[in-house]
Amino acid sequence: MSDTQIAREVDRSHMQVSDEIAIQITSMNKWFGSFHVLRDINLTVMRGERIVVCGPSGSGKSTLIRCINRLEEHQSGRIIVDGTELTSDLKNIDKVRSEVGMVFQHFNLFPHLTILENLTLAPIWVRKVPKREAEETAMYFLDKVKIPEQALKYPGQLSGGQQQRVAIARSLCMKPRIMLFDEPTSALDPEMIKEVLDTMIGLAEEGMTMICVTHEMGFAQAVANRVIFMDQGQIVEQNEPYEFFNNPKSERTKLFLSQILGH
Amino acid sequence: MSDTHSETVAYVRETMLPQATPPASEVGAIKWLRENLFSGVLNTILTLVGIAAVVWLVQAALPWFLHGVWNANSLPECRQIIAETWGEGAHGACWAVIRERWNQFLFGFYPSDLYWRPVLALALFFAAVAPVLFTELPRKLLWGSAFYPAVAYILLWGGSLWVPISVMAGFGVGWLGLVAARRTNLPLLGPLAAVLLPLIWWLFLAGPVAGMLEDIIPLGVEEVRSDKFGGFVLSLTIGIAAIVLSLPLGIVLALGRRSDMLLVKALSVGFIEFIRGVPLITLLFTASLLLNYFLPPGTNFDIILRVIIMVTLFAAAYIAEVIRGGLAALPRGQYEAADSLGLDYWKAMQLIVLPQALKISIPGIVSTFIGLFKDTTLVIFVGLLDPLKGITDAVRAAIEWKGVYWEPFIFVGAIFFVFNFGMSRYSMYLENKLKRDHR
Ligand SMILES: Nc1ncnc2c1ncn2[C@@H]1O[C@H](COP(=O)(O)OP(=O)(O)OP(=O)(O)O)[C@@H](O)[C@H]1O
Ligand SMILES: [Mg+2]
């Protein structure tokens, strides 16, 4: 866990939590074989919320957010994303996936395509957007993540931080209503962490609904409106960031925070 | 004291040195020799042994090549000329056999006034694959490539034009079925119609329809039957058809083997393991003998077509395994990224997974193709005249060339080498071209 300084003032004027439900998870359980990874998860995310999920390694954070776009399948309980329930119905799954953007720890850009092709691929093939229009959108978002000049390069030619920003832009090109981040900065060097966090803050400022698995506390404090602590497949504690960090309630949370803050 | 001291520390260069050439031991041939051939005791010994081996080989073979005779009408005449020119006991190649019979090595017993047809078919083949092999060419050309099989068929076998047209129409039938099934909104009907309708068409309707059309409007070119095929016309026909067909089949099998659907997976694994476990010759015998029992009585299925099917199945099993290796080498993150963007299975495969997996598999795929092309000589076992043994034996059966041995093999081997080396170079070109994407 690190505490990268958030250099700039965060503009909170558009960060409004609406009373419309974006994601609703009720009594959800998941097993890997006989291993009970997620236990009775209940979580409601409103539109416009910025949620940071933290917890010790192996606590099920990744699995939880991967259930939200069905990269992992849950075995009981319900997950409703944007009004669509995730079941084995492939149509629903594809619908949810095209509404929910995901950013991975290891970027997962497509190495055989240029940056521009990485960005236009899903809009063209999933959304059936005309190529010209998809390219314009792609350039708009590349501009937004501040690397328009890299459009014609291949992912292998970019730095880690640049690749991760491309990955974020790639998700944004699908105009998602919800963004999921799974430790987007933990494969990066410190100076690159900042540029990626900056991009994410920008997104939050525009009112994007976000769920972020991250150990960047500076980020959590600057943008999150809720921090969720997970341990052994359960949500142990959730609170708004200031209270969470300064006044944790459960013993596990205290122990976890003391370990990561190095007190 | 202090003055001299300050002088040794502060220093300004007033004249720049010109660039000097490196010492002789560091440049050109001498450096190369030292580094590559004589860098150590063992290396030096190996170099000397190697040179000795090359010298010995050349000494043994060179006179034979140099004494070669091109103008003669029989082997005894060759021998006589060699003996007269180079003295009694001299050895020499009798290339005259090639000069006299080259057309049989290349065309088998194909009618000589129709040689232009297989030649044109081969030339058109290169034109048809160019847009597939070189992505710089306009994509529209691929439509031309799609019709190549029909054109090649009519050029090679001739006969009624309606036959290939009615066979190609099968694809149209499948497409119409797919479009019609889409209307009904039943999910599985589309693929089912796209597969079943063409099969029904080909098995029961294509023949009669072609016959009918031929009766109404006779349209055709001189027919050449399969038993006239031989030599490289035969090898290339089988080799190219099997190469072109086995790649898509291999891809489907590789995907099938990794499928979540149990039946699809079991069928793919069973097929691959069975085909790989059986020698090709067994499959060829099956093609020549057994296949007729399985087909509806009365269908006279061409032997070359049967062999093409068997060689295709054989190569496809190997290609499937090569591609499976490529699929396994792709990080899971690529699949997940594709999924998370909402691409369905087929689009993810087509756009993300296969381009990368195939790229990794290029060397293995090309090796399989080269092996396949050389294996076409095995058709001798089902009575077809392959260039290596079939034609060579036929040539040697003639009284004037009885006893000629090395020359046909060298000639045939050289032609195989040219084709295979070409494939190998293309694979290297492709690997290099695609490498830059990845770095
Ligand atoms: N595909 C899988 N099959 C079996 N077990 C798995 C699988 N994926 C994860 N697990 C297990 O599930 C548990 C939770 O994994 P998860 O990746 O969600 O943890 P995490 O909280 O994201 O940890 P980290 O901080 O290390 O990323 C771990 O014990 C892990 O070993
Ligand atoms: Mg994780």
XYZ file of C-alpha atoms and ligand atoms in Angstrom:
734
model
C 0.000 0.000 0.000
C 1.322 3.376 -0.858
C 0.274 6.886 -0.295
C 0.969 8.750 -3.485
C 0.409 12.426 -2.997
C -2.580 13.708 -4.880
C -1.099 16.914 -6.172
C -4.126 18.754 -7.360
C -7.285 20.065 -5.845
C -10.174 17.720 -6.634
C -13.195 19.411 -8.138
C -16.200 17.905 -6.399
C -18.893 19.964 -8.097
C -20.049 17.125 -10.396
C -19.535 14.317 -7.909
C -23.126 13.789 -6.992
C -24.581 10.547 -5.799
C -28.028 10.149 -7.299
C -30.803 8.056 -5.798
C -30.837 5.767 -8.802
C -29.374 2.308 -8.201
C -26.472 1.342 -10.459
C -25.513 -2.030 -9.025
C -27.399 -4.158 -6.566
C -25.880 -7.289 -5.105
C -27.974 -9.318 -2.680
C -26.919 -12.373 -0.636
C -24.376 -13.308 -3.241
C -22.120 -16.327 -2.719
C -19.358 -17.746 -4.826
C -17.240 -20.846 -4.550
C -14.088 -21.916 -6.364
C -14.578 -25.679 -6.160
C -15.190 -26.214 -2.485
C -13.516 -22.938 -1.485
C -16.049 -20.332 -0.402
C -14.461 -17.130 -1.805
C -17.378 -14.709 -1.464
C -19.756 -15.090 1.441
C -23.126 -13.415 1.622
C -22.185 -10.228 -0.167
C -24.764 -7.431 0.002
C -23.845 -4.223 -1.751
C -25.823 -1.450 -3.339
C -24.040 1.109 -5.464
C -25.874 4.272 -6.452
C -25.237 6.085 -9.696
C -22.337 8.501 -9.266
C -20.756 6.706 -6.341
C -16.977 6.271 -6.130
C -16.249 3.176 -4.093
C -12.819 1.985 -3.051
C -12.454 -1.661 -2.063
C -9.486 -2.692 0.050
C -8.462 -5.668 2.100
C -5.684 -8.208 2.526
C -4.447 -10.314 -0.381
C -6.757 -13.220 -1.170
C -9.742 -11.634 0.536
C -11.814 -11.799 -2.659
C -11.688 -8.177 -3.864
C -10.865 -9.044 -7.456
C -13.383 -11.857 -7.483
C -16.096 -9.510 -6.270
C -15.649 -6.920 -8.979
C -15.128 -9.593 -11.613
C -18.545 -10.969 -10.683
C -20.067 -7.626 -11.565
C -19.281 -8.102 -15.277
C -19.468 -11.873 -15.031
C -15.831 -12.607 -15.687
C -16.589 -14.875 -12.721
C -19.896 -16.610 -12.247
C -21.681 -16.450 -8.875
C -23.491 -19.475 -7.550
C -26.221 -17.970 -5.398
C -27.840 -14.624 -4.714
C -28.532 -11.930 -7.282
C -26.469 -9.330 -9.094
C -28.390 -6.639 -10.935
C -26.353 -4.188 -12.975
C -28.098 -1.203 -14.487
C -31.421 -3.008 -14.244
C -30.151 -6.158 -15.936
C -29.823 -9.268 -13.823
C -26.756 -11.419 -14.460
C -27.839 -14.972 -15.152
C -26.499 -17.542 -17.575
C -28.387 -15.676 -20.321
C -25.634 -14.661 -22.741
C -27.579 -11.706 -24.114
C -27.793 -10.134 -20.670
C -24.127 -10.803 -20.033
C -23.063 -9.114 -23.260
C -25.382 -6.210 -22.521
C -23.921 -5.697 -19.054
C -20.384 -6.066 -20.334
C -20.872 -3.400 -22.942
C -22.218 -1.036 -20.240
C -19.499 -1.748 -17.690
C -15.874 -0.844 -18.350
C -13.068 -2.749 -16.698
C -9.433 -1.822 -16.152
C -7.013 -4.571 -15.183
C -3.842 -4.645 -13.151
C -1.814 -5.765 -16.157
C -3.555 -3.491 -18.704
C -4.415 -6.375 -21.057
C -4.115 -4.241 -24.157
C -4.193 -6.172 -27.435
C -0.536 -6.279 -28.483
C -1.212 -7.020 -32.164
C -3.280 -3.868 -32.664
C -2.260 -0.235 -32.636
C -3.457 1.991 -29.820
C -6.119 3.449 -32.098
C -7.276 -0.025 -33.155
C -7.370 -1.108 -29.514
C -9.725 1.774 -28.822
C -11.991 1.439 -31.850
C -12.327 -2.342 -31.877
C -15.196 -2.749 -29.418
C -17.205 0.293 -30.580
C -16.998 -0.910 -34.183
C -17.713 -4.600 -33.579
C -20.005 -4.463 -30.566
C -21.723 -1.101 -30.890
C -21.594 -1.085 -34.717
C -20.352 2.503 -34.738
C -19.005 3.603 -38.155
C -15.206 3.452 -38.282
C -14.713 7.193 -38.822
C -16.885 8.072 -35.851
C -15.217 5.430 -33.646
C -11.835 6.920 -34.504
C -12.987 10.402 -33.602
C -14.250 9.151 -30.244
C -10.994 7.286 -29.724
C -8.935 10.412 -30.401
C -11.143 12.381 -28.033
C -10.458 9.963 -25.193
C -6.763 9.613 -26.038
C -6.620 13.366 -25.801
C -8.332 13.136 -22.460
C -5.770 10.694 -21.063
C -3.110 12.990 -22.559
C -1.472 10.681 -25.093
C -3.012 11.509 -28.485
C 0.435 11.396 -30.095
C 0.738 7.641 -29.391
C -2.328 6.678 -31.436
C -0.452 4.821 -34.167
C 2.032 3.025 -31.958
C 1.693 -0.505 -30.644
C 1.115 -1.175 -26.929
C 4.589 -2.703 -26.574
C 6.121 0.653 -27.436
C 4.470 2.503 -24.534
C 5.444 2.827 -20.890
C 3.385 1.073 -18.234
C 1.631 4.250 -17.183
C 0.807 5.128 -20.777
C -0.496 1.629 -21.406
C -2.778 1.814 -18.399
C -4.138 5.169 -19.544
C -4.792 3.654 -22.971
C -6.622 0.807 -21.227
C -8.793 3.337 -19.415
C -9.465 5.183 -22.663
C -10.315 1.872 -24.337
C -13.016 1.240 -21.747
C -14.310 4.790 -22.021
C -14.740 4.498 -25.794
C -17.622 2.125 -25.090
C -19.287 4.988 -23.183
C -19.766 2.824 -20.084
C -22.042 3.891 -17.250
C -19.950 2.077 -14.657
C -16.195 1.586 -14.425
C -14.454 -1.201 -12.534
C -10.779 -0.928 -11.642
C -8.807 -3.895 -10.340
C -5.602 -2.561 -8.775
C -4.901 -0.352 -11.794
C -1.687 1.063 -10.365
C -0.073 -1.849 -8.579
C 2.019 -2.928 -11.561
C 3.413 0.580 -12.025
C 6.428 2.584 -10.849
C 5.677 5.468 -8.482
C 5.942 8.271 -11.032
C 3.585 6.444 -13.363
C 1.092 5.784 -10.579
C 0.472 9.489 -10.381
C -0.418 9.933 -14.026
C -2.879 7.036 -13.881
C -4.484 8.255 -10.657
C -4.794 11.667 -12.221
C -6.766 10.187 -15.090
C -9.000 8.337 -12.650
C -9.616 11.457 -10.616
C -10.605 13.222 -13.814
C -13.176 10.508 -14.428
C -14.553 10.818 -10.924
C -14.859 14.557 -11.353
C -17.128 13.956 -14.317
C -19.470 11.897 -12.181
C -18.593 8.387 -13.340
C -19.811 5.531 -11.155
C -16.633 3.739 -10.131
C -15.625 0.738 -8.090
C -11.902 0.642 -7.479
C -9.893 -2.082 -5.875
C -6.836 -0.139 -4.818
C -4.457 0.411 -2.002
C -3.897 4.059 -2.909
C -5.164 5.802 0.160
C -4.483 9.242 -1.146
C -6.829 8.448 -3.992
C -9.426 6.960 -1.646
C -9.393 10.033 0.525
C -9.507 12.422 -2.401
C -12.331 10.915 -4.448
C -14.082 7.997 -2.764
C -17.379 8.539 -1.031
C -17.251 5.058 0.462
C -14.479 2.658 1.388
C -15.234 -1.033 1.689
C -12.988 -3.352 3.641
C -13.072 -7.034 2.760
C -11.585 -9.975 4.588
C -12.020 -13.716 4.030
C -14.622 -13.199 1.341
C -16.848 -10.921 3.387
C -17.507 -7.228 3.578
C -16.252 -6.474 7.086
C -16.656 -2.743 7.254
C -17.709 0.157 5.070
C -17.681 3.825 5.779
C -16.934 7.204 4.266
C -13.178 7.635 3.841
C -12.380 10.019 6.683
C -14.123 7.900 9.286
C -12.791 4.693 7.754
C -9.176 5.714 7.998
C -9.290 7.682 11.211
C -11.847 5.830 13.186
C -12.082 2.191 12.080
C -14.612 0.156 14.018
C -13.662 -3.497 13.599
C -10.503 -5.083 14.966
C -9.634 -6.571 11.586
C -9.827 -3.191 9.914
C -7.630 -1.670 12.597
C -5.101 -4.460 12.188
C -5.171 -4.109 8.398
C -4.791 -0.335 8.500
C -1.973 -0.520 11.007
C -0.146 -2.973 8.758
C -0.518 -0.977 5.587
C 0.156 2.358 7.168
C 3.232 0.875 8.813
C 2.380 2.125 12.284
C 53.781 24.441 -7.137
C 50.237 25.576 -7.237
C 50.643 26.816 -10.816
C 51.708 23.451 -12.240
C 49.021 21.772 -10.226
C 46.274 23.914 -11.618
C 47.629 23.291 -15.106
C 47.287 19.517 -14.803
C 43.685 19.773 -13.681
C 42.244 22.321 -16.046
C 42.515 21.153 -19.620
C 41.085 22.275 -22.901
C 41.498 20.261 -26.082
C 42.491 22.488 -28.966
C 42.680 20.085 -31.896
C 40.081 17.360 -32.450
C 41.400 13.928 -33.412
C 40.174 12.550 -36.715
C 38.399 9.213 -36.659
C 40.983 6.433 -36.977
C 40.482 3.044 -38.558
C 40.503 0.127 -36.128
C 43.509 -2.268 -36.214
C 43.433 -4.954 -38.908
C 42.630 -7.697 -36.418
C 39.374 -5.945 -35.605
C 37.852 -5.520 -39.036
C 36.565 -7.385 -42.027
C 37.317 -10.920 -42.973
C 40.134 -11.488 -40.504
C 38.035 -10.512 -37.526
C 35.121 -12.566 -38.799
C 37.314 -15.617 -39.344
C 38.820 -15.348 -35.922
C 35.529 -14.943 -34.164
C 33.510 -17.476 -36.065
C 35.860 -20.175 -37.240
C 39.008 -20.198 -35.121
C 37.924 -18.856 -31.756
C 39.240 -21.867 -29.819
C 40.915 -25.238 -30.143
C 37.665 -27.155 -30.498
C 36.245 -24.610 -32.907
C 39.411 -24.765 -35.019
C 39.294 -28.558 -35.180
C 35.612 -28.490 -36.148
C 36.321 -25.928 -38.841
C 39.099 -28.061 -40.327
C 36.978 -31.225 -40.202
C 34.128 -29.337 -41.819
C 36.316 -28.036 -44.616
C 37.698 -31.530 -45.189
C 34.179 -32.964 -45.414
C 33.085 -30.336 -47.916
C 36.200 -30.859 -50.033
C 35.693 -34.614 -50.046
C 32.034 -34.287 -51.022
C 32.715 -31.867 -53.810
C 35.562 -33.999 -55.074
C 33.308 -37.018 -55.188
C 30.270 -35.367 -56.723
C 31.605 -32.526 -58.829
C 33.040 -34.615 -61.703
C 29.719 -36.444 -61.919
C 27.913 -33.143 -62.341
C 30.562 -31.692 -64.670
C 30.569 -34.748 -66.916
C 26.804 -34.448 -67.273
C 25.371 -35.073 -70.700
C 22.290 -33.238 -71.891
C 22.083 -34.368 -75.468
C 21.444 -38.065 -75.841
C 18.531 -40.320 -76.617
C 19.189 -43.113 -74.169
C 21.245 -44.060 -71.135
C 23.714 -46.215 -73.103
C 24.267 -43.276 -75.438
C 24.955 -41.056 -72.436
C 27.488 -43.539 -71.100
C 29.140 -43.774 -74.439
C 29.485 -40.011 -74.772
C 30.923 -39.765 -71.262
C 33.400 -42.538 -71.946
C 34.446 -40.912 -75.196
C 34.893 -37.452 -73.733
C 36.265 -38.172 -70.265
C 37.893 -41.531 -70.773
C 36.918 -45.070 -69.862
C 35.584 -45.467 -66.292
C 34.571 -41.811 -65.874
C 31.250 -41.188 -64.171
C 28.745 -38.628 -65.268
C 25.168 -37.537 -64.965
C 22.804 -38.327 -67.742
C 20.638 -35.215 -67.686
C 19.323 -36.190 -71.068
C 16.617 -38.141 -69.298
C 15.330 -34.928 -67.773
C 15.529 -33.077 -71.063
C 13.634 -35.861 -72.762
C 11.044 -36.576 -70.091
C 10.683 -33.364 -68.070
C 7.100 -33.030 -69.145
C 6.242 -36.340 -67.529
C 7.816 -35.331 -64.259
C 5.832 -32.129 -64.277
C 2.558 -33.184 -65.884
C 2.320 -36.965 -65.669
C 0.183 -38.164 -68.552
C -1.785 -34.952 -68.839
C -2.546 -34.312 -72.573
C 0.349 -32.253 -73.834
C -1.813 -29.843 -75.836
C -3.541 -28.921 -72.562
C -0.378 -28.268 -70.500
C -1.364 -24.604 -70.376
C -4.321 -25.422 -68.156
C -2.474 -26.657 -65.042
C 0.152 -23.955 -65.607
C -2.534 -21.284 -65.715
C -4.174 -22.853 -62.648
C -0.904 -22.555 -60.734
C -0.339 -18.976 -61.874
C -3.880 -18.046 -60.875
C -3.288 -19.766 -57.538
C -0.471 -17.366 -56.776
C -2.684 -14.476 -57.824
C -5.488 -15.777 -55.618
C -3.387 -16.277 -52.493
C -1.553 -12.968 -52.839
C -4.323 -10.927 -51.172
C -4.505 -13.550 -48.420
C -0.766 -13.628 -47.793
C 0.029 -9.955 -48.194
C -2.279 -7.752 -46.191
C -1.092 -4.620 -47.996
C -3.172 -5.576 -51.039
C -6.754 -4.291 -51.250
C -9.190 -6.498 -49.328
C -11.658 -6.488 -52.225
C -9.368 -8.863 -54.119
C -10.372 -11.571 -51.642
C -13.661 -11.947 -53.505
C -11.661 -13.074 -56.506
C -9.816 -15.577 -54.343
C -13.125 -17.035 -53.174
C -13.948 -18.158 -56.701
C -10.527 -19.624 -57.364
C -11.449 -23.224 -56.390
C -14.105 -23.388 -59.113
C -11.742 -21.915 -61.689
C -8.961 -24.304 -60.685
C -11.304 -27.254 -60.908
C -12.418 -26.429 -64.411
C -8.849 -25.784 -65.546
C -7.503 -29.020 -64.096
C -10.270 -31.495 -64.793
C -12.290 -29.694 -67.414
C -15.699 -31.083 -68.263
C -18.945 -29.259 -67.812
C -18.712 -25.755 -66.401
C -21.961 -26.427 -64.627
C -20.345 -28.805 -62.159
C -18.177 -26.266 -60.280
C -20.879 -23.630 -60.649
C -23.460 -25.869 -59.046
C -20.988 -26.850 -56.300
C -20.208 -23.209 -55.549
C -23.937 -22.537 -55.505
C -24.016 -24.727 -52.381
C -22.427 -21.859 -50.454
C -25.115 -19.531 -51.737
C -27.744 -22.030 -50.597
C -26.185 -22.074 -47.124
C -26.121 -18.296 -47.003
C -29.755 -18.040 -48.061
C -30.625 -20.580 -45.373
C -28.780 -18.513 -42.783
C -30.570 -15.325 -43.796
C -33.963 -17.033 -43.807
C -33.318 -18.644 -40.415
C -32.314 -15.279 -38.928
C -35.841 -14.064 -39.610
C -37.334 -16.761 -37.387
C -35.369 -15.647 -34.331
C -34.600 -19.212 -33.256
C -30.975 -19.095 -32.095
C -29.685 -22.486 -33.305
C -31.584 -22.632 -36.570
C -29.205 -20.279 -38.387
C -25.978 -22.299 -38.052
C -27.940 -25.513 -38.577
C -29.405 -24.267 -41.838
C -26.018 -22.932 -42.913
C -24.467 -26.388 -42.504
C -27.272 -28.784 -43.419
C -28.717 -27.096 -46.494
C -25.407 -27.015 -48.415
C -24.731 -30.638 -47.416
C -28.102 -31.716 -48.763
C -27.474 -29.672 -51.872
C -24.064 -31.192 -52.519
C -25.045 -34.776 -51.774
C -28.336 -35.000 -53.639
C -29.019 -31.970 -55.791
C -25.770 -30.499 -57.105
C -25.115 -33.401 -59.502
C -28.583 -33.646 -61.093
C -28.893 -29.857 -61.326
C -25.540 -29.609 -63.099
C -26.573 -32.414 -65.429
C -29.855 -30.718 -66.228
C -28.247 -27.377 -66.933
C -25.660 -29.086 -69.128
C -28.495 -30.649 -71.139
C -30.169 -27.301 -71.616
C -27.076 -25.197 -72.263
C -24.031 -27.343 -72.988
C -21.060 -25.445 -71.708
C -17.719 -27.018 -71.071
C -14.117 -27.639 -71.951
C -12.271 -30.824 -72.786
C -12.318 -33.204 -69.846
C -9.126 -34.676 -68.380
C -9.686 -37.665 -66.143
C -7.893 -38.181 -62.865
C -5.862 -41.138 -64.095
C -4.039 -38.801 -66.473
C -2.758 -36.743 -63.564
C 0.761 -37.375 -62.395
C 4.045 -35.813 -61.397
C 3.966 -32.334 -59.971
C 0.513 -31.562 -61.327
C -0.711 -34.298 -59.021
C 1.503 -33.319 -56.077
C 0.578 -29.659 -56.308
C -3.115 -30.337 -56.781
C -3.249 -32.500 -53.680
C -0.757 -30.406 -51.716
C -2.335 -27.016 -52.381
C -5.898 -28.214 -51.885
C -5.001 -29.943 -48.630
C -3.010 -26.958 -47.353
C -5.827 -24.538 -48.091
C -8.466 -26.804 -46.566
C -6.557 -28.063 -43.553
C -5.853 -24.656 -42.017
C -9.493 -23.689 -41.373
C -10.308 -27.240 -40.307
C -7.327 -27.246 -37.964
C -8.443 -23.943 -36.435
C -11.945 -25.287 -35.856
C -10.533 -28.450 -34.272
C -8.178 -26.488 -32.023
C -11.037 -24.282 -30.830
C -13.207 -27.361 -30.414
C -10.595 -29.005 -28.264
C -10.604 -26.021 -25.910
C -14.377 -25.658 -25.954
C -16.492 -25.781 -22.801
C -19.084 -27.840 -24.621
C -18.406 -31.424 -23.689
C -19.595 -33.036 -26.899
C -17.669 -30.652 -29.147
C -14.564 -31.162 -27.056
C -14.870 -34.945 -27.001
C -15.388 -35.098 -30.764
C -12.390 -32.843 -31.431
C -10.096 -34.750 -29.089
C -11.256 -38.086 -30.472
C -10.738 -36.972 -34.052
C -7.324 -35.443 -33.466
C -5.985 -38.362 -31.465
C -7.343 -40.940 -33.885
C -5.949 -39.250 -36.982
C -2.578 -38.590 -35.401
C -2.367 -42.143 -34.163
C -2.745 -43.656 -37.633
C -0.106 -43.588 -40.400
C -1.031 -41.490 -43.421
C -0.681 -44.524 -45.649
C -3.453 -46.244 -43.722
C -5.678 -43.253 -44.365
C -4.784 -43.302 -48.050
C -5.681 -46.981 -48.311
C -8.918 -46.165 -46.567
C -9.496 -43.471 -49.132
C -8.892 -45.779 -52.050
C -10.734 -48.829 -50.739
C -13.112 -48.186 -47.900
C -14.553 -44.772 -48.626
C -16.670 -46.207 -51.408
C -18.498 -48.454 -48.960
C -19.641 -45.523 -46.867
C -20.880 -43.384 -49.705
C -24.297 -43.844 -51.281
C -24.062 -46.572 -53.940
C -23.561 -45.278 -57.417
C -21.548 -42.243 -56.409
C -18.276 -42.460 -58.203
C -16.053 -40.411 -56.010
C -12.889 -39.309 -57.703
C -9.738 -40.891 -56.272
C -7.793 -37.610 -56.209
C -10.656 -35.961 -54.340
C -10.664 -38.823 -51.851
C -6.927 -38.529 -51.329
C -7.276 -34.760 -50.870
C -9.872 -35.348 -48.151
C -7.647 -37.808 -46.305
C -4.492 -35.692 -46.548
C -6.535 -32.691 -45.366
C -7.848 -34.561 -42.342
C -4.358 -35.804 -41.553
C -2.754 -32.371 -41.748
C -5.648 -30.708 -39.931
C -5.070 -32.897 -36.870
C -1.450 -31.762 -36.686
C -2.315 -28.139 -37.358
C -4.952 -28.260 -34.636
C -2.317 -29.301 -32.128
C 0.112 -26.625 -33.294
C -2.584 -23.958 -32.975
C -3.670 -25.312 -29.597
C -0.141 -24.565 -28.432
C -0.535 -20.995 -29.677
C -3.899 -20.630 -27.964
C -2.461 -21.900 -24.692
C 0.410 -19.432 -24.917
C -1.954 -16.445 -24.888
C -2.289 -14.872 -21.460
C -5.724 -15.220 -19.847
C -5.889 -11.437 -19.649
C -6.429 -11.246 -23.422
C -9.578 -13.366 -23.194
C -10.764 -11.356 -20.185
C -10.172 -8.017 -21.861
C -12.122 -9.196 -24.906
C -14.956 -10.456 -22.705
C -15.063 -7.312 -20.616
C -15.472 -5.196 -23.760
C -18.586 -7.179 -24.641
C -17.145 -9.081 -27.624
C -18.929 -12.390 -28.070
C -17.039 -15.682 -28.395
C -16.663 -15.651 -32.186
C -15.661 -12.012 -32.390
C -13.169 -12.442 -29.571
C -11.677 -15.405 -31.392
C -11.603 -13.692 -34.767
C -10.280 -10.328 -33.648
C -8.193 -10.967 -30.565
C -7.329 -14.579 -29.943
C -6.689 -16.164 -33.342
C -4.537 -13.379 -34.825
C -2.194 -13.726 -31.880
C -2.360 -17.500 -31.535
C -1.807 -18.030 -35.262
C 1.155 -15.702 -35.215
C 2.766 -17.756 -32.480
C 1.979 -20.910 -34.434
C 3.399 -19.826 -37.811
C 6.612 -21.910 -37.665
C 4.702 -25.021 -36.635
C 1.994 -24.496 -39.219
C 4.483 -24.016 -42.036
C 6.431 -27.099 -40.925
C 3.227 -29.074 -41.120
C 2.521 -27.688 -44.594
C 5.996 -28.596 -45.806
C 5.591 -32.076 -44.369
C 2.196 -32.371 -46.024
C 3.526 -31.325 -49.413
C 6.311 -33.888 -49.264
C 3.891 -36.548 -48.054
C 1.905 -36.173 -51.269
C 4.487 -38.527 -52.785
C 2.886 -41.287 -50.701
C -0.041 -41.397 -53.125
C 2.054 -43.918 -55.054
C 0.617 -46.477 -52.626
C -2.877 -46.015 -53.949
C -1.764 -46.244 -57.527
C -1.348 -42.559 -58.370
C 1.754 -41.422 -60.200
C 3.662 -39.209 -57.783
C 6.723 -37.451 -59.211
C 9.273 -39.191 -57.006
C 8.563 -42.871 -57.554
C 5.508 -43.179 -59.752
C 6.824 -41.133 -62.629
C 10.431 -42.165 -62.136
C 9.455 -45.814 -62.389
C 7.381 -45.074 -65.443
C 10.359 -43.360 -67.063
C 12.705 -46.171 -66.142
C 10.295 -48.675 -67.603
C 11.193 -47.332 -71.029
C 13.996 -49.365 -72.536
C 16.192 -46.354 -73.339
C 16.248 -45.076 -69.729
C 16.490 -48.409 -67.940
C 19.058 -48.074 -65.158
C 18.986 -44.299 -64.769
C 18.899 -43.644 -61.041
C 20.117 -40.418 -59.438
C 19.159 -37.872 -62.048
C 15.350 -38.048 -61.682
C 15.648 -37.965 -57.898
C 17.884 -34.901 -57.988
C 15.546 -33.159 -60.416
C 12.399 -33.960 -58.426
C 14.130 -33.176 -55.129
C 15.240 -29.789 -56.464
C 11.683 -28.857 -57.428
C 10.341 -29.892 -54.039
C 13.099 -27.857 -52.454
C 12.159 -24.733 -54.385
C 8.537 -24.899 -53.235
C 9.348 -25.774 -49.639
C 12.100 -23.201 -49.363
C 9.633 -20.627 -50.677
C 7.162 -21.545 -47.950
C 9.884 -21.394 -45.340
C 11.004 -17.935 -46.500
C 7.430 -16.682 -46.505
C 6.994 -17.881 -42.946
C 10.127 -15.988 -41.929
C 8.904 -12.872 -43.711
C 5.595 -13.130 -41.918
C 7.169 -13.677 -38.515
C 9.401 -10.677 -39.018
C 6.574 -8.507 -40.202
C 4.375 -9.384 -37.256
C 7.167 -9.166 -34.698
C 7.263 -5.403 -34.930
C 3.706 -5.288 -33.621
C 4.717 -6.892 -30.382
C 8.087 -5.812 -29.138
N -9.778 -19.073 -10.714
C -9.602 -19.391 -9.421
N -9.678 -20.685 -9.026
C -9.531 -21.019 -7.734
N -9.282 -20.151 -6.741
C -9.177 -18.856 -7.064
C -9.337 -18.400 -8.419
N -9.173 -17.061 -8.458
C -8.941 -16.698 -7.174
N -8.947 -17.755 -6.351
C -8.774 -17.713 -4.919
O -9.793 -16.910 -4.380
C -9.302 -16.099 -3.354
C -9.639 -14.666 -3.627
O -8.947 -14.247 -4.769
P -8.947 -12.744 -5.266
O -8.094 -12.689 -6.481
O -10.337 -12.294 -5.391
O -8.238 -12.006 -4.074
P -7.830 -10.470 -3.963
O -8.511 -9.953 -2.763
O -8.058 -9.796 -5.237
O -6.277 -10.592 -3.670
P -5.069 -9.670 -4.203
O -5.026 -8.474 -3.351
O -3.883 -10.550 -3.985
O -5.339 -9.394 -5.628
C -7.817 -16.354 -3.239
O -7.605 -17.230 -2.151
C -7.471 -17.049 -4.521
O -6.469 -17.997 -4.312
Mg -6.806 -9.006 -6.807
